Amino acid sequence: MLIEFGAGVPNDATKLLVTCTVLNALASGSGILLTPFAGTSLSELEAMAKAAGLDTEFRNHLVVTTHSGGILEDDINVLPLDFMEIEEDMRKYQRSRKALEDRTQKGTLEIVGVSTVVSRYGWEAYSRDLNISAEMTKAEGALTIRLATSEKTEVLEKISAISDIHIGLQERCGTILFYGVKPKTQFYHISWKVEDGMPLPTLVPIV
C-alpha cells in the first residue's frame, strides 16, 4: 500500500495517521517494523501507547529502524542499521521481522517512510530493493504501508506500480481530503476522535 501526502498536508496530520495505524496494529497483537517518516517521534508513540493501555505491546511488538551509532544493540525497540549497504541491512531487517513473527505468532505490519530510506541508501539502491520487497510481502500475505510525499514523481510512479492500493491525502482550504488513486474513489474528509486513548479516524464522504 502507498499513502501519498500532498505538499500542503501538515506534519501533525501525518504523525496522527502513523500513530493511529501503529496503535491499532498493536491492539490487534501484530508486530510492527517502523522506518520512521519525517517527524515521527518514538517517545510520542510510547506516550500514546501508554495512554491506550498498550505499553506492554509497545515494548514487545514494535521495532524501529535507526542508525547503529550510539544505540544499544539489545534495545528491543530499535533495529540498528549501518545505512551503508542496503543488501546487508535488509538481511538484518528480515531477521528482525522473523523474530517479531515468532514472538507474536502473527504477521508483521511494515510501515516505511520512503524519504527516510531514499536519504539513507539513494533512490537507485532502494528502487532495486522495492521489487524484491513487494514480492516477499505478497508471497507471505503481509502488509507494507509506504509513506511518501508527492514531490518525487519518479518515486511515486515506481511505488504505485508495485502497490495494490494507492491512497492520496491533500490539503484544501484547511481540510484534509482522503481519496483512492488505485483503485479510484470519491473524496472523503477525515474526522478524528479519541476513544479510550485510541485515535480513531472517520471518513466522511464529500458529496
CSV table of C-alpha atoms in Angstrom, one decimal:
chain,number,residue,atom,x,y,z
A,1,MET,CA,0.0,0.0,0.0
A,2,LEU,CA,1.2,3.5,-0.9
A,3,ILE,CA,0.0,6.6,1.1
A,4,GLU,CA,0.9,9.8,-0.8
A,5,PHE,CA,0.9,13.1,1.2
A,6,GLY,CA,0.4,16.3,-0.8
A,7,ALA,CA,2.7,19.2,-0.2
A,8,GLY,CA,0.1,21.1,1.9
A,9,VAL,CA,-0.6,18.2,4.3
A,10,PRO,CA,0.7,19.3,7.8
A,11,ASN,CA,3.1,17.2,9.7
A,12,ASP,CA,0.6,16.8,12.6
A,13,ALA,CA,-1.8,15.0,10.2
A,14,THR,CA,0.9,12.7,9.0
A,15,LYS,CA,2.0,11.9,12.6
A,16,LEU,CA,-1.6,11.3,13.7
A,17,LEU,CA,-2.2,8.9,10.8
A,18,VAL,CA,1.1,6.9,11.6
A,19,THR,CA,0.2,6.9,15.4
A,20,CYS,CA,-3.3,5.7,14.7
A,21,THR,CA,-2.0,2.9,12.4
A,22,VAL,CA,0.6,1.8,14.9
A,23,LEU,CA,-1.7,1.7,17.9
A,24,ASN,CA,-4.5,-0.2,16.1
A,25,ALA,CA,-1.9,-2.8,14.9
A,26,LEU,CA,-0.5,-3.1,18.4
A,27,ALA,CA,-4.1,-3.6,19.8
A,28,SER,CA,-4.6,-6.4,17.4
A,29,GLY,CA,-1.5,-8.2,18.7
A,30,SER,CA,0.5,-7.7,15.4
A,31,GLY,CA,4.2,-6.9,15.3
A,32,ILE,CA,5.3,-3.7,13.6
A,33,LEU,CA,8.5,-2.8,11.8
A,34,LEU,CA,8.7,1.0,11.5
A,35,THR,CA,11.1,3.0,9.4
A,36,PRO,CA,10.2,6.5,10.6
A,37,PHE,CA,8.6,9.1,8.3
A,38,ALA,CA,9.8,12.7,8.9
A,39,GLY,CA,8.5,14.0,12.2
A,40,THR,CA,7.8,10.6,13.7
A,41,SER,CA,8.8,10.5,17.4
A,42,LEU,CA,9.3,7.2,19.3
A,43,SER,CA,8.8,8.9,22.6
A,44,GLU,CA,5.4,10.4,21.5
A,45,LEU,CA,4.4,6.9,20.2
A,46,GLU,CA,5.3,5.4,23.5
A,47,ALA,CA,3.2,8.0,25.4
A,48,MET,CA,0.2,7.4,23.2
A,49,ALA,CA,0.6,3.6,23.6
A,50,LYS,CA,0.7,4.0,27.4
A,51,ALA,CA,-2.4,6.2,27.3
A,52,ALA,CA,-4.2,3.5,25.3
A,53,GLY,CA,-3.0,0.8,27.8
A,54,LEU,CA,-0.7,-0.7,25.2
A,55,ASP,CA,2.7,-0.2,26.9
A,56,THR,CA,3.4,-3.9,27.1
A,57,GLU,CA,2.6,-4.4,23.4
A,58,PHE,CA,4.7,-1.3,22.6
A,59,ARG,CA,7.8,-2.8,24.3
A,60,ASN,CA,7.3,-6.3,22.8
A,61,HIS,CA,5.8,-5.8,19.4
A,62,LEU,CA,7.2,-2.6,17.9
A,63,VAL,CA,10.7,-2.3,16.4
A,64,VAL,CA,12.0,1.0,14.9
A,65,THR,CA,15.0,1.1,12.5
A,66,THR,CA,17.7,3.6,13.4
A,67,HIS,CA,21.4,4.3,12.9
A,68,SER,CA,23.6,1.9,14.8
A,69,GLY,CA,25.8,4.7,16.2
A,70,GLY,CA,25.2,5.1,19.9
A,71,ILE,CA,22.3,2.7,20.1
A,72,LEU,CA,22.3,-0.2,22.4
A,73,GLU,CA,22.2,-3.4,20.4
A,74,ASP,CA,19.9,-5.2,23.0
A,75,ASP,CA,17.3,-2.5,23.0
A,76,ILE,CA,14.2,-4.4,21.8
A,77,ASN,CA,12.6,-1.2,20.4
A,78,VAL,CA,15.3,-0.4,17.9
A,79,LEU,CA,16.9,-2.2,14.9
A,80,PRO,CA,20.4,-0.7,14.5
A,81,LEU,CA,21.4,-0.4,10.8
A,82,ASP,CA,24.6,0.9,9.2
A,83,PHE,CA,23.0,2.7,6.3
A,84,MET,CA,25.9,1.7,4.0
A,85,GLU,CA,24.9,-1.4,2.0
A,86,ILE,CA,21.2,-1.9,1.6
A,87,GLU,CA,21.5,-5.6,1.0
A,88,GLU,CA,23.2,-6.2,4.3
A,89,ASP,CA,20.7,-4.0,6.2
A,90,MET,CA,17.9,-5.8,4.5
A,91,ARG,CA,19.2,-9.1,5.8
A,92,LYS,CA,19.2,-7.7,9.3
A,93,TYR,CA,15.7,-6.3,8.7
A,94,GLN,CA,14.3,-9.7,7.6
A,95,ARG,CA,15.8,-11.4,10.6
A,96,SER,CA,14.1,-8.8,12.9
A,97,ARG,CA,10.8,-9.4,11.1
A,98,LYS,CA,11.1,-13.1,11.6
A,99,ALA,CA,11.9,-12.6,15.3
A,100,LEU,CA,8.8,-10.4,15.6
A,101,GLU,CA,6.6,-13.0,13.9
A,102,ASP,CA,7.9,-15.8,16.2
A,103,ARG,CA,7.2,-13.6,19.2
A,104,THR,CA,3.7,-12.5,18.2
A,105,GLN,CA,2.7,-15.6,16.2
A,106,LYS,CA,1.1,-13.1,13.7
A,107,GLY,CA,2.2,-11.4,10.5
A,108,THR,CA,4.2,-8.2,10.8
A,109,LEU,CA,3.0,-4.8,9.6
A,110,GLU,CA,5.8,-2.8,7.9
A,111,ILE,CA,5.5,1.0,7.8
A,112,VAL,CA,8.2,2.6,5.7
A,113,GLY,CA,8.9,6.3,5.4
A,114,VAL,CA,10.1,6.4,1.8
A,115,SER,CA,12.0,9.7,2.1
A,116,THR,CA,14.0,8.2,5.1
A,117,VAL,CA,15.0,5.1,3.1
A,118,VAL,CA,16.0,7.1,0.0
A,119,SER,CA,18.1,9.5,2.0
A,120,ARG,CA,19.9,6.6,3.6
A,121,TYR,CA,20.6,4.5,0.5
A,122,GLY,CA,19.8,6.6,-2.5
A,123,TRP,CA,16.9,6.0,-5.0
A,124,GLU,CA,18.7,3.6,-7.2
A,125,ALA,CA,19.5,1.1,-4.4
A,126,TYR,CA,16.0,1.4,-2.9
A,127,SER,CA,14.4,1.0,-6.3
A,128,ARG,CA,16.2,-2.3,-6.7
A,129,ASP,CA,15.0,-3.5,-3.3
A,130,LEU,CA,11.4,-2.4,-4.0
A,131,ASN,CA,10.6,-5.3,-6.4
A,132,ILE,CA,12.0,-7.9,-4.1
A,133,SER,CA,10.3,-6.5,-1.0
A,134,ALA,CA,6.9,-6.3,-2.8
A,135,GLU,CA,7.2,-9.9,-4.0
A,136,MET,CA,8.0,-11.1,-0.5
A,137,THR,CA,5.1,-9.1,1.0
A,138,LYS,CA,2.6,-10.7,-1.4
A,139,ALA,CA,4.0,-14.2,-1.1
A,140,GLU,CA,3.7,-14.0,2.7
A,141,GLY,CA,0.2,-12.3,2.7
A,142,ALA,CA,1.7,-9.5,4.7
A,143,LEU,CA,1.1,-5.7,4.6
A,144,THR,CA,3.6,-3.0,3.9
A,145,ILE,CA,2.5,0.6,4.0
A,146,ARG,CA,4.8,3.1,2.3
A,147,LEU,CA,4.5,6.7,3.1
A,148,ALA,CA,5.7,9.2,0.5
A,149,THR,CA,5.3,12.9,-0.4
A,150,SER,CA,4.1,14.0,-3.8
A,151,GLU,CA,7.2,15.9,-4.8
A,152,LYS,CA,9.1,13.0,-6.3
A,153,THR,CA,7.1,11.9,-9.4
A,154,GLU,CA,9.5,9.1,-10.4
A,155,VAL,CA,9.5,7.6,-6.9
A,156,LEU,CA,5.7,7.7,-6.7
A,157,GLU,CA,5.2,6.1,-10.1
A,158,LYS,CA,7.5,3.2,-9.2
A,159,ILE,CA,6.0,2.6,-5.8
A,160,SER,CA,2.4,2.9,-7.1
A,161,ALA,CA,3.2,0.4,-9.8
A,162,ILE,CA,4.1,-2.3,-7.3
A,163,SER,CA,1.3,-1.4,-4.8
A,164,ASP,CA,-2.2,-2.9,-4.9
A,165,ILE,CA,-3.6,0.2,-3.2
A,166,HIS,CA,-2.6,3.8,-3.6
A,167,ILE,CA,-4.2,6.4,-1.3
A,168,GLY,CA,-3.8,10.2,-1.5
A,169,LEU,CA,-4.1,12.9,1.1
A,170,GLN,CA,-4.4,16.6,0.0
A,171,GLU,CA,-5.0,19.8,2.0
A,172,ARG,CA,-7.7,22.0,0.6
A,173,CYS,CA,-8.8,25.2,2.5
A,174,GLY,CA,-7.7,23.8,5.8
A,175,THR,CA,-9.4,20.5,5.3
A,176,ILE,CA,-7.5,17.1,4.8
A,177,LEU,CA,-9.0,15.2,1.9
A,178,PHE,CA,-8.6,11.4,1.6
A,179,TYR,CA,-9.1,9.6,-1.7
A,180,GLY,CA,-8.2,6.5,-3.6
A,181,VAL,CA,-5.9,6.7,-6.5
A,182,LYS,CA,-5.7,3.0,-7.1
A,183,PRO,CA,-8.5,1.9,-7.1
A,184,LYS,CA,-10.1,5.3,-7.7
A,185,THR,CA,-12.7,6.5,-5.1
A,186,GLN,CA,-14.6,9.7,-4.3
A,187,PHE,CA,-13.1,12.3,-1.9
A,188,TYR,CA,-13.6,12.0,1.8
A,189,HIS,CA,-13.0,14.3,4.7
A,190,ILE,CA,-11.1,12.8,7.6
A,191,SER,CA,-12.6,13.4,11.1
A,192,TRP,CA,-10.7,12.3,14.2
A,193,LYS,CA,-11.9,11.3,17.7
A,194,VAL,CA,-10.3,9.6,20.6
A,195,GLU,CA,-11.9,6.7,22.4
A,196,ASP,CA,-10.1,5.0,25.4
A,197,GLY,CA,-6.9,6.7,24.5
A,198,MET,CA,-7.1,5.5,20.9
A,199,PRO,CA,-7.2,8.0,18.0
A,200,LEU,CA,-9.9,6.8,15.5
A,201,PRO,CA,-10.4,8.3,12.1
A,202,THR,CA,-13.8,8.5,10.4
A,203,LEU,CA,-14.2,9.1,6.7
A,204,VAL,CA,-17.0,11.5,5.7
A,205,PRO,CA,-18.0,11.4,2.0
A,206,ILE,CA,-17.9,14.8,0.3
A,207,VAL,CA,-21.0,14.9,-1.8
